[in-house]
XYZ file of C-alpha atoms in Angstrom:
670
model
C -121.337 92.161 83.852
C -124.240 89.928 82.764
C -123.638 86.327 81.732
C -124.573 85.788 78.073
C -126.789 82.939 76.969
C -124.549 80.029 75.830
C -124.282 79.567 72.080
C -124.697 75.801 72.288
C -127.879 76.203 74.339
C -129.726 77.933 71.506
C -132.511 75.597 70.413
C -132.772 74.882 66.682
C -131.811 77.668 64.225
C -129.184 75.381 62.669
C -128.610 77.571 59.613
C -128.067 80.630 61.793
C -125.580 78.866 64.038
C -123.765 77.323 61.091
C -123.393 80.656 59.272
C -121.977 82.302 62.395
C -119.551 79.445 63.000
C -118.309 79.492 59.402
C -117.509 83.185 59.739
C -115.697 82.444 62.995
C -113.614 79.848 61.144
C -112.995 82.100 58.128
C -113.761 85.824 58.541
C -112.948 86.185 54.818
C -116.414 84.718 54.110
C -117.683 88.265 54.584
C -120.040 88.225 57.528
C -123.660 87.206 57.819
C -127.004 88.983 57.620
C -129.728 87.394 59.741
C -133.284 88.108 58.550
C -136.317 87.085 60.514
C -139.314 87.909 62.623
C -138.941 89.306 66.113
C -138.262 86.928 68.979
C -136.280 84.306 67.030
C -132.985 84.418 69.003
C -131.160 86.472 66.365
C -129.460 88.789 68.837
C -129.037 86.038 71.430
C -127.072 83.809 69.055
C -124.868 86.644 67.805
C -123.979 87.863 71.296
C -123.270 84.293 72.399
C -120.773 83.775 69.567
C -118.227 86.167 71.093
C -117.590 83.739 73.970
C -116.488 81.082 71.456
C -113.997 83.238 69.578
C -110.312 82.449 70.285
C -108.348 85.017 72.272
C -106.224 87.516 70.343
C -102.718 88.807 71.077
C -102.462 92.612 70.969
C -99.717 95.195 71.329
C -99.867 96.576 74.893
C -101.369 100.057 74.976
C -102.368 100.098 71.284
C -105.891 101.498 70.874
C -106.214 99.705 67.510
C -105.528 96.112 68.683
C -102.455 95.619 66.501
C -101.096 92.068 66.215
C -97.702 92.062 68.003
C -96.332 89.483 65.553
C -97.300 91.565 62.508
C -98.132 95.132 63.596
C -99.812 97.532 61.201
C -97.061 99.836 59.834
C -99.606 102.648 59.433
C -101.123 102.378 62.915
C -101.810 105.860 64.366
C -100.392 104.628 67.706
C -97.319 103.151 66.000
C -94.841 102.325 64.830
C -94.717 99.103 66.844
C -91.750 96.785 67.000
C -92.618 93.078 66.546
C -92.519 91.236 69.829
C -94.535 89.696 72.607
C -98.059 90.906 73.235
C -100.825 90.424 75.739
C -103.760 88.068 75.199
C -107.343 89.245 75.627
C -110.776 87.926 74.582
C -112.027 88.904 71.145
C -114.378 91.869 71.448
C -117.941 92.096 70.276
C -118.775 95.711 69.495
C -122.388 96.782 68.952
C -123.208 99.627 66.563
C -126.372 101.470 67.671
C -128.873 102.440 64.973
C -128.617 106.101 65.982
C -124.805 106.265 65.933
C -123.122 109.205 64.231
C -120.446 108.986 61.561
C -117.824 110.179 64.062
C -118.815 107.436 66.502
C -118.403 104.821 63.794
C -115.140 105.826 62.097
C -113.607 108.070 64.777
C -113.083 111.805 65.016
C -110.245 114.222 64.400
C -109.594 117.215 66.655
C -109.951 119.831 63.922
C -108.903 122.694 66.206
C -105.532 121.087 66.983
C -105.091 119.969 63.388
C -105.469 123.564 62.111
C -103.538 125.309 64.871
C -100.775 122.773 65.590
C -100.762 120.418 62.615
C -101.281 117.483 64.989
C -103.358 114.468 63.992
C -105.211 114.075 67.277
C -107.510 111.130 66.574
C -110.182 109.598 68.778
C -110.844 106.011 67.578
C -114.381 104.915 66.727
C -116.231 101.625 66.803
C -114.435 100.348 63.691
C -111.170 100.509 65.638
C -112.696 98.814 68.687
C -114.003 95.961 66.515
C -110.662 95.223 64.823
C -109.944 91.464 65.076
C -113.315 90.893 66.745
C -117.039 91.017 65.950
C -119.002 94.083 64.857
C -122.709 93.549 65.442
C -125.383 95.804 63.950
C -128.877 95.113 65.219
C -131.662 96.406 62.932
C -129.114 97.054 60.194
C -131.932 97.909 57.776
C -132.748 100.969 59.905
C -129.162 102.262 59.831
C -128.616 105.360 57.686
C -127.368 104.502 54.219
C -124.143 106.496 54.465
C -123.215 104.631 57.682
C -123.909 101.277 56.026
C -121.685 102.332 53.112
C -118.829 103.250 55.475
C -119.295 100.037 57.416
C -119.250 97.763 54.380
C -116.351 99.620 52.743
C -114.265 99.060 55.864
C -115.279 95.390 55.941
C -114.279 94.959 52.275
C -110.944 96.831 52.482
C -109.900 95.783 55.970
C -109.163 99.410 56.846
C -110.953 102.581 57.896
C -110.148 106.011 56.515
C -111.010 109.363 58.080
C -110.611 112.377 55.787
C -111.271 115.887 57.062
C -110.155 119.071 55.280
C -106.858 117.623 54.061
C -106.113 115.689 57.253
C -106.136 111.929 56.779
C -105.951 109.025 59.238
C -105.971 105.333 58.341
C -106.033 102.285 60.576
C -106.614 98.560 60.138
C -110.184 97.373 60.670
C -110.817 93.690 60.027
C -113.796 92.175 61.792
C -116.550 89.620 61.571
C -119.577 91.643 60.447
C -122.983 90.449 61.628
C -126.241 92.266 60.956
C -129.744 91.344 62.058
C -133.018 92.727 60.735
C -136.758 92.229 60.693
C -137.910 92.457 57.025
C -141.268 93.850 58.172
C -139.451 97.079 59.077
C -137.920 97.577 55.632
C -135.333 96.048 53.326
C -131.716 96.780 52.572
C -130.866 97.905 49.060
C -129.772 95.008 46.788
C -126.303 96.577 46.478
C -125.913 96.414 50.249
C -127.368 92.929 50.534
C -124.668 91.747 48.136
C -121.932 92.994 50.477
C -122.883 90.510 53.190
C -121.238 87.162 52.573
C -124.057 84.957 53.850
C -127.713 85.479 54.649
C -129.917 83.334 56.856
C -133.715 83.398 57.157
C -134.945 82.509 60.653
C -138.424 81.922 62.010
C -139.907 80.524 65.192
C -140.589 76.809 65.220
C -144.196 75.666 64.923
C -143.349 72.446 66.771
C -144.785 72.587 70.343
C -142.039 70.415 71.900
C -139.301 72.640 70.550
C -141.080 75.792 71.681
C -141.413 74.264 75.162
C -137.656 73.635 75.247
C -136.947 77.229 74.200
C -139.043 78.575 77.061
C -137.564 76.102 79.555
C -133.977 77.104 78.748
C -134.751 80.826 78.680
C -136.382 80.697 82.114
C -133.529 78.607 83.529
C -130.994 81.135 82.286
C -132.925 84.101 83.650
C -133.246 82.459 87.093
C -129.544 81.575 87.404
C -127.369 82.845 84.502
C -124.068 81.651 85.984
C -125.388 78.216 86.904
C -127.022 77.761 83.503
C -123.790 78.748 81.729
C -121.831 76.280 83.885
C -124.091 73.426 82.766
C -123.186 74.188 79.146
C -119.487 74.839 79.752
C -118.310 71.505 78.288
C -120.307 71.981 75.076
C -118.999 75.548 74.769
C -115.412 74.380 75.228
C -115.865 71.673 72.587
C -117.151 74.140 69.985
C -114.395 76.630 70.883
C -111.779 73.935 70.322
C -113.409 72.901 67.058
C -113.292 76.491 65.764
C -109.581 76.702 66.613
C -108.884 73.359 64.906
C -110.827 74.395 61.792
C -108.865 77.642 61.607
C -105.591 75.712 61.670
C -106.833 73.287 59.013
C -108.268 75.956 56.705
C -105.031 76.764 54.784
C -104.689 73.052 53.917
C -108.161 72.666 52.403
C -108.046 72.018 48.650
C -110.679 73.576 46.399
C -110.414 71.468 43.256
C -111.385 72.352 39.712
C -114.516 70.200 39.961
C -115.831 72.150 42.949
C -114.911 75.449 41.302
C -116.788 74.403 38.174
C -119.861 73.577 40.262
C -119.651 76.971 41.990
C -119.360 78.863 38.708
C -122.166 76.852 37.094
C -124.468 77.409 40.076
C -123.932 81.176 40.093
C -124.500 81.312 36.336
C -127.634 79.136 36.546
C -129.216 81.439 39.126
C -128.178 84.575 37.204
C -126.539 86.370 40.116
C -124.861 89.668 39.271
C -121.097 90.113 39.364
C -118.458 87.734 40.707
C -118.774 88.311 44.443
C -121.154 85.360 44.804
C -118.618 82.967 43.231
C -115.875 84.140 45.582
C -118.084 83.956 48.670
C -119.292 80.477 47.724
C -115.694 79.301 47.286
C -114.666 80.641 50.684
C -117.779 79.246 52.358
C -117.331 75.787 50.858
C -113.699 75.792 52.009
C -114.745 76.806 55.531
C -117.384 74.051 55.552
C -114.754 71.455 54.705
C -112.447 72.736 57.454
C -115.345 72.743 59.919
C -115.966 69.089 59.054
C -112.266 68.263 59.523
C -111.628 67.546 55.828
C -109.016 68.853 53.408
C -111.152 68.375 50.265
C -114.260 70.321 49.280
C -117.147 68.017 48.374
C -120.407 68.565 46.518
C -122.383 68.838 49.745
C -120.128 71.719 50.786
C -120.876 73.516 47.530
C -124.597 72.879 47.959
C -124.648 74.222 51.532
C -122.565 77.217 50.468
C -125.078 78.015 47.721
C -128.001 77.884 50.171
C -126.247 80.406 52.407
C -124.623 82.705 49.837
C -127.084 82.998 46.935
C -130.703 83.616 48.044
C -130.254 87.304 48.902
C -128.252 87.938 45.727
C -131.125 86.904 43.469
C -133.405 89.817 44.483
C -133.908 92.338 41.684
C -136.419 94.550 43.498
C -137.962 94.718 46.986
C -140.993 92.682 45.907
C -138.928 89.588 45.097
C -138.955 87.021 47.890
C -135.481 85.726 48.771
C -135.007 82.037 48.200
C -133.468 79.351 46.046
C -135.009 76.574 43.947
C -133.324 73.555 45.534
C -134.377 71.188 42.730
C -132.664 73.432 40.198
C -129.624 73.610 42.481
C -129.383 69.824 42.697
C -129.728 69.464 38.919
C -126.921 71.972 38.339
C -124.590 70.299 40.832
C -125.285 66.883 39.330
C -124.696 68.118 35.780
C -121.351 69.727 36.585
C -120.163 67.412 39.361
C -117.451 64.798 39.443
C -115.672 65.812 36.231
C -112.143 65.526 37.640
C -112.673 63.116 40.479
C -113.273 65.701 43.193
C -116.131 67.997 44.042
C -118.693 65.353 43.058
C -119.420 63.887 46.437
C -121.880 61.075 47.121
C -125.481 61.140 46.010
C -126.619 60.309 49.535
C -123.897 61.348 51.975
C -123.887 59.853 55.432
C -124.765 62.561 57.955
C -121.943 61.240 60.120
C -121.298 62.225 63.728
C -122.125 65.896 63.083
C -125.829 65.242 62.767
C -128.255 66.586 60.142
C -126.684 68.635 57.374
C -123.540 66.514 56.927
C -120.331 68.462 57.425
C -122.213 71.593 58.352
C -124.110 69.919 61.187
C -124.273 71.469 64.637
C -122.884 70.223 67.947
C -126.487 69.596 69.102
C -128.216 67.210 66.680
C -131.102 66.797 69.122
C -132.019 70.463 68.626
C -132.480 70.314 64.859
C -135.756 72.011 63.970
C -138.482 69.883 62.417
C -139.124 70.528 58.751
C -142.394 72.333 58.994
C -141.347 74.466 56.003
C -144.340 76.752 56.391
C -142.656 80.100 56.983
C -144.524 82.114 54.370
C -147.317 84.281 55.634
C -150.568 84.543 53.734
C -151.427 87.868 52.159
C -153.609 89.979 54.376
C -156.500 91.959 53.006
C -158.792 92.520 55.938
C -158.904 92.803 59.689
C -157.088 90.051 61.576
C -154.983 89.120 58.579
C -157.671 87.041 56.871
C -158.634 87.593 53.223
C -162.031 89.148 52.803
C -164.656 86.682 51.593
C -166.256 87.450 48.272
C -169.756 88.766 48.676
C -172.386 90.796 46.945
C -170.911 93.689 44.997
C -167.344 92.518 45.621
C -164.872 91.169 43.086
C -161.869 88.975 43.741
C -158.426 90.636 43.790
C -156.941 91.619 40.420
C -153.280 91.159 39.598
C -151.272 94.346 39.147
C -149.973 95.363 35.756
C -146.221 95.521 35.190
C -144.607 98.375 37.150
C -142.898 101.236 35.333
C -140.518 104.084 36.148
C -142.477 107.008 37.540
C -141.899 110.732 37.570
C -140.317 112.227 40.651
C -142.963 113.489 43.086
C -141.406 115.666 45.773
C -142.533 117.738 48.730
C -141.903 121.489 48.249
C -139.714 123.529 50.549
C -136.683 122.516 52.605
C -137.067 119.824 55.256
C -134.903 118.343 57.995
C -136.114 114.744 57.985
C -134.315 111.422 57.749
C -131.761 111.037 54.986
C -133.263 109.805 51.731
C -133.582 110.629 48.046
C -136.874 112.401 47.498
C -137.192 116.018 48.696
C -134.753 118.831 49.426
C -133.531 118.959 53.026
C -130.794 120.164 55.352
C -128.602 117.105 55.846
C -125.181 116.031 57.071
C -124.242 115.017 53.538
C -124.723 116.931 50.323
C -123.576 120.158 48.754
C -122.328 122.911 51.046
C -124.671 125.908 51.152
C -123.261 127.997 54.005
C -121.773 128.010 57.494
C -122.914 128.454 61.091
C -121.546 128.140 64.599
C -121.528 124.484 65.646
C -124.199 123.237 68.010
C -122.408 120.605 70.037
C -119.533 118.644 68.464
C -118.124 119.904 65.180
C -118.717 117.350 62.439
C -118.271 119.153 59.090
C -115.784 122.033 59.138
C -116.318 124.987 56.805
C -112.653 125.880 56.345
C -113.056 129.237 54.573
C -115.584 130.503 57.132
C -113.327 129.349 59.999
C -110.301 131.172 58.599
C -112.427 134.260 57.968
C -113.646 134.227 61.582
C -110.114 133.811 63.006
C -108.306 136.310 60.750
C -109.344 139.589 62.465
C -108.023 138.393 65.847
C -104.496 137.301 64.912
C -102.709 140.456 66.169
C -104.647 140.467 69.455
C -103.767 136.789 69.969
C -100.059 137.560 69.576
C -99.575 135.661 66.355
C -95.942 135.310 65.325
C -94.730 133.326 62.374
C -96.768 131.667 59.678
C -99.202 129.638 61.769
C -102.821 130.658 62.241
C -104.008 131.037 65.835
C -107.414 129.340 65.942
C -109.744 129.303 68.925
C -112.808 127.211 69.534
C -115.103 130.171 68.878
C -113.662 130.528 65.366
C -114.781 127.098 64.183
C -117.690 127.063 61.746
C -119.933 124.140 60.882
C -120.743 123.664 57.210
C -124.452 123.628 56.420
C -125.341 121.232 53.646
C -128.298 120.502 51.471
C -129.182 117.029 50.303
C -132.288 114.867 50.082
C -134.639 113.436 52.667
C -137.015 110.514 52.746
C -140.704 111.261 53.212
C -143.806 109.458 54.375
C -145.705 108.538 51.217
C -149.276 107.739 52.233
C -151.346 106.041 49.541
C -155.119 106.515 49.676
C -156.540 104.013 47.186
C -160.114 103.892 45.896
C -161.231 100.240 45.778
C -164.918 100.890 45.121
C -167.151 99.544 42.397
C -166.425 102.491 40.091
C -162.801 101.263 39.939
C -163.666 97.587 39.671
C -163.234 96.962 35.931
C -160.531 94.283 35.938
C -158.317 95.811 33.261
C -158.642 99.224 34.865
C -157.929 98.010 38.393
C -154.911 96.090 37.142
C -153.526 99.323 35.676
C -154.251 101.186 38.921
C -152.463 98.547 40.988
C -149.569 98.640 38.550
C -149.295 102.401 39.014
C -149.340 102.114 42.811
C -146.789 99.303 42.634
C -144.579 101.568 40.507
C -144.858 104.348 43.079
C -144.035 101.876 45.837
C -140.901 100.822 43.993
C -139.979 104.486 43.625
C -140.568 104.987 47.370
C -138.265 102.048 48.130
C -135.492 103.486 45.986
C -135.871 106.904 47.622
C -135.816 105.487 51.182
C -139.339 106.586 52.103
C -141.752 105.249 54.656
C -145.047 104.165 53.138
C -148.595 103.650 54.362
C -151.755 102.388 52.671
C -155.369 103.468 53.283
C -158.142 101.936 51.188
C -161.811 102.870 50.984
C -164.781 100.962 49.605
C -168.320 100.031 50.627
C -169.186 102.025 53.729
C -165.805 102.697 55.357
C -162.054 103.147 55.004
C -159.363 100.788 56.344
C -155.719 101.314 57.216
C -154.425 98.390 55.200
C -150.854 99.156 56.268
C -149.745 101.618 58.976
C -146.681 103.716 58.040
C -143.659 101.452 57.699
C -140.341 101.165 55.887
C -141.377 97.809 54.441
C -142.618 98.540 50.933
C -142.859 94.834 50.156
C -145.490 94.564 52.913
C -147.428 97.342 51.167
C -147.112 95.488 47.858
C -148.519 92.327 49.466
C -151.518 94.237 50.835
C -152.070 95.831 47.438
C -151.953 92.491 45.634
C -154.741 91.052 47.812
C -156.954 94.157 47.653
C -160.513 93.308 46.503
C -162.845 95.840 44.919
C -166.554 96.613 44.878
C -169.231 98.607 46.630
C -169.798 102.319 46.999
C -167.198 105.110 47.134
C -166.798 106.625 50.640
C -164.198 109.168 49.498
C -164.657 111.379 52.571
C -164.055 108.409 54.890
C -160.815 107.583 53.052
C -159.523 111.144 53.324
C -160.465 111.444 57.005
C -158.780 108.146 57.836
C -155.638 109.310 55.999
C -155.732 112.605 57.914
C -155.865 110.700 61.204
C -152.914 108.480 60.148
C -150.864 111.609 59.391
C -151.795 113.179 62.724
C -150.571 110.162 64.686
C -147.436 109.772 62.588
C -146.595 113.467 63.022
C -146.441 112.876 66.785
C -144.115 109.907 66.328
C -141.797 111.437 63.740
C -142.352 115.203 63.493
C -139.339 115.815 61.216
C -140.550 113.499 58.440
C -142.750 115.370 55.969
C -145.658 113.634 54.257
C -146.731 113.221 50.657
C -150.321 112.021 50.194
C -151.058 110.147 46.960
C -154.797 109.718 46.341
C -155.563 107.134 43.663
C -159.177 107.593 42.521
C -161.486 108.641 39.722
C -162.862 111.376 42.000
C -166.367 109.954 42.412
C -168.019 110.021 45.850
C -171.159 108.023 46.694
C -172.935 106.725 49.750
C -174.430 108.611 52.673
C -175.865 112.137 52.698
C -174.030 114.746 50.597
C -170.994 112.560 49.809
C -169.403 115.115 47.451
C -169.663 117.994 49.937
C -168.238 115.810 52.712
C -165.308 114.785 50.505
C -164.544 118.423 49.689
C -164.568 119.413 53.367
C -162.259 116.508 54.208
C -159.900 117.544 51.400
C -159.690 121.097 52.725
C -158.191 119.748 55.979
C -155.063 118.754 54.044
C -154.934 122.107 52.258
C -155.299 124.027 55.527
C -152.303 122.172 57.014
C -150.167 122.551 53.889
C -149.834 118.792 53.346
C -148.292 118.034 49.960
C -150.612 115.897 47.844
C -151.125 114.492 44.386
C -154.214 112.872 42.887
C -153.666 110.073 40.397
C -156.693 110.423 38.101
C -157.974 106.961 37.182
C -160.990 108.128 35.199
C -161.271 106.431 31.818
C -163.633 106.356 28.853
C -164.617 108.877 26.181
C -166.639 111.027 28.618
C -164.643 112.424 31.549
C -166.138 114.411 34.412
C -162.871 115.858 35.721
C -163.764 115.029 39.331
C -160.206 114.041 40.260
C -158.933 117.442 39.141
C -161.486 119.191 41.348
C -160.434 117.005 44.266
C -156.799 118.000 43.690
C -157.820 121.665 43.803
C -159.553 121.154 47.135
C -156.479 119.331 48.477
C -154.244 122.144 47.277
C -152.269 119.639 45.220
C -151.851 118.430 41.658
C -153.672 115.888 39.506
C -151.888 113.543 37.094
C -153.350 110.847 34.884
C -152.006 107.314 34.809
C -150.279 108.069 31.516
C -148.715 111.288 32.829
C -147.325 109.393 35.814
C -144.785 107.623 33.624
C -141.295 109.123 33.630
C -141.102 108.929 29.845
C -144.306 110.938 29.343
C -144.010 114.044 27.166
C -145.149 116.432 29.895
C -141.744 116.947 31.531
C -139.449 114.773 33.626
C -140.028 116.138 37.133
C -143.260 117.293 38.777
C -143.118 118.988 42.166
C -146.228 118.513 44.205
C -147.720 121.954 44.769
C -149.375 122.877 48.051
C -151.322 125.937 49.033
C -148.643 126.662 51.619
C -145.062 126.158 50.491
C -142.670 125.391 53.329
C -139.906 127.908 53.896
């Protein structure tokens, strides 16, 4: 077994370490979501935390880690009599991105349940994680229905498995930790709200600190056991401090003054619902216990707000998480000190815990310098640098306000990743039929199973009322739901689109479609064409906010190489089809249909368009032509693509011309 990197040896990342420690002190805080770029010790810190968790007493032989002093009366392995147990380290269970529902919640033996009436249950990861840590790396890539199950269990403290009238319940209380790279896509706001705390992490720009990171990493890799031994005293000190804070936690007093500050802060930042207030209260209480105090002070409330509120203020994927600290300080000052507690000092002494007051870390020498420059500049050209303004080029235009768009869907029935756009065969949805299971049975079709078993009852010697069911009788339910698609935007940024009011409307339309793609769990890509060539401004990704940033910085001007844009898009689809063959594509061409530059630009554009039609790629052309005289070029382009043309006005969901428009292709998928 490999030796994990010590928690106290992690350099910097004070907010990350503090959030994890607060959840170790009080799991009721609700877990932590760690957001940040790759290579920032997210996974390292989470895996290291398990070594600091106090041991737990469990009932011997219980697969569900019941507490021997207060066993779960509904435990599937029970009932257990209260008594002595055995101590073991708290577990850290990792949930893989590709895990199935049965692996997460457990599985019932349907064959035995039908034939014998026995609840034969194989526990899942939620049972393994009970009274420990459940870690989900790349939680933003986890299927939505698994995230829902995961967060429901975390909220209720129990997991339920329901299959065809057979029900199993077991306790499942754990410290939930998720990590994600926002560049790979965001979680829905409803799911973000279910994590108690969120921390943004980034690599330090300070050379000395980066040197120390490398030095410690190399030392650990060369001699893991020896490196861990050098940090054993610091690890033991933090472990003891967690245990002491847990014992002190029930004695911490959350006064009316602190509660008033919490309520005023949540109201001032207009967070939805009451979960933020509750999480802030629990976090502030844990901060006080961590500092060895029995009273919650203003600095506890402030730190709790910085950890619990930023991710709850996002209204759409284009909003950057964050909190206005000046506004926070003004709110705390206005509502502080009204009953003698919760006010705190204006300039609290950092004390022995180092920077951050009561929330400081055991290693004050590792506090990261305040470079504060974590925001990346918008990228418009190669190498991430904005394109300089030159002849025939205009500066970027701001997008108009986004609006709700019509539903654009790919025809036919797919089998891609779960989503909300096009029809597909899925694990979840309405039942459409039955088939023999391929591999493990996951969704039983009860009527089809009974129908398959009925003709054989006499031959199987059936006696009495029970039904004799064999493995060959079981039938898997086939279901139809919705899938996510690859929505590839091909945007004309040439001079013919460069009128500022017009380009603002075009960007607003694309932004609206991006928001729709986010809500429908699509991947998106962005190809732009102008001047003499086409660029892949954004390769296919789940991060629609990255696409919005590229769109915002898009300049316009020059000729219209329509053929180059279509050919570049065709190449992007070809490569993506090799990577993810099950995900079907929807190409959205945003243009007025004009083609200029080079020999026979119109003929070249038509030939390029026919490539999409020949492969049956679903497409739609958003016609941006304006003015009293219209040439109808976008409509002709749509015909060549084998798709449909819509105007900017028709794209709105409240337009008169119907509520749903299916994208038509020359070849409809079966």
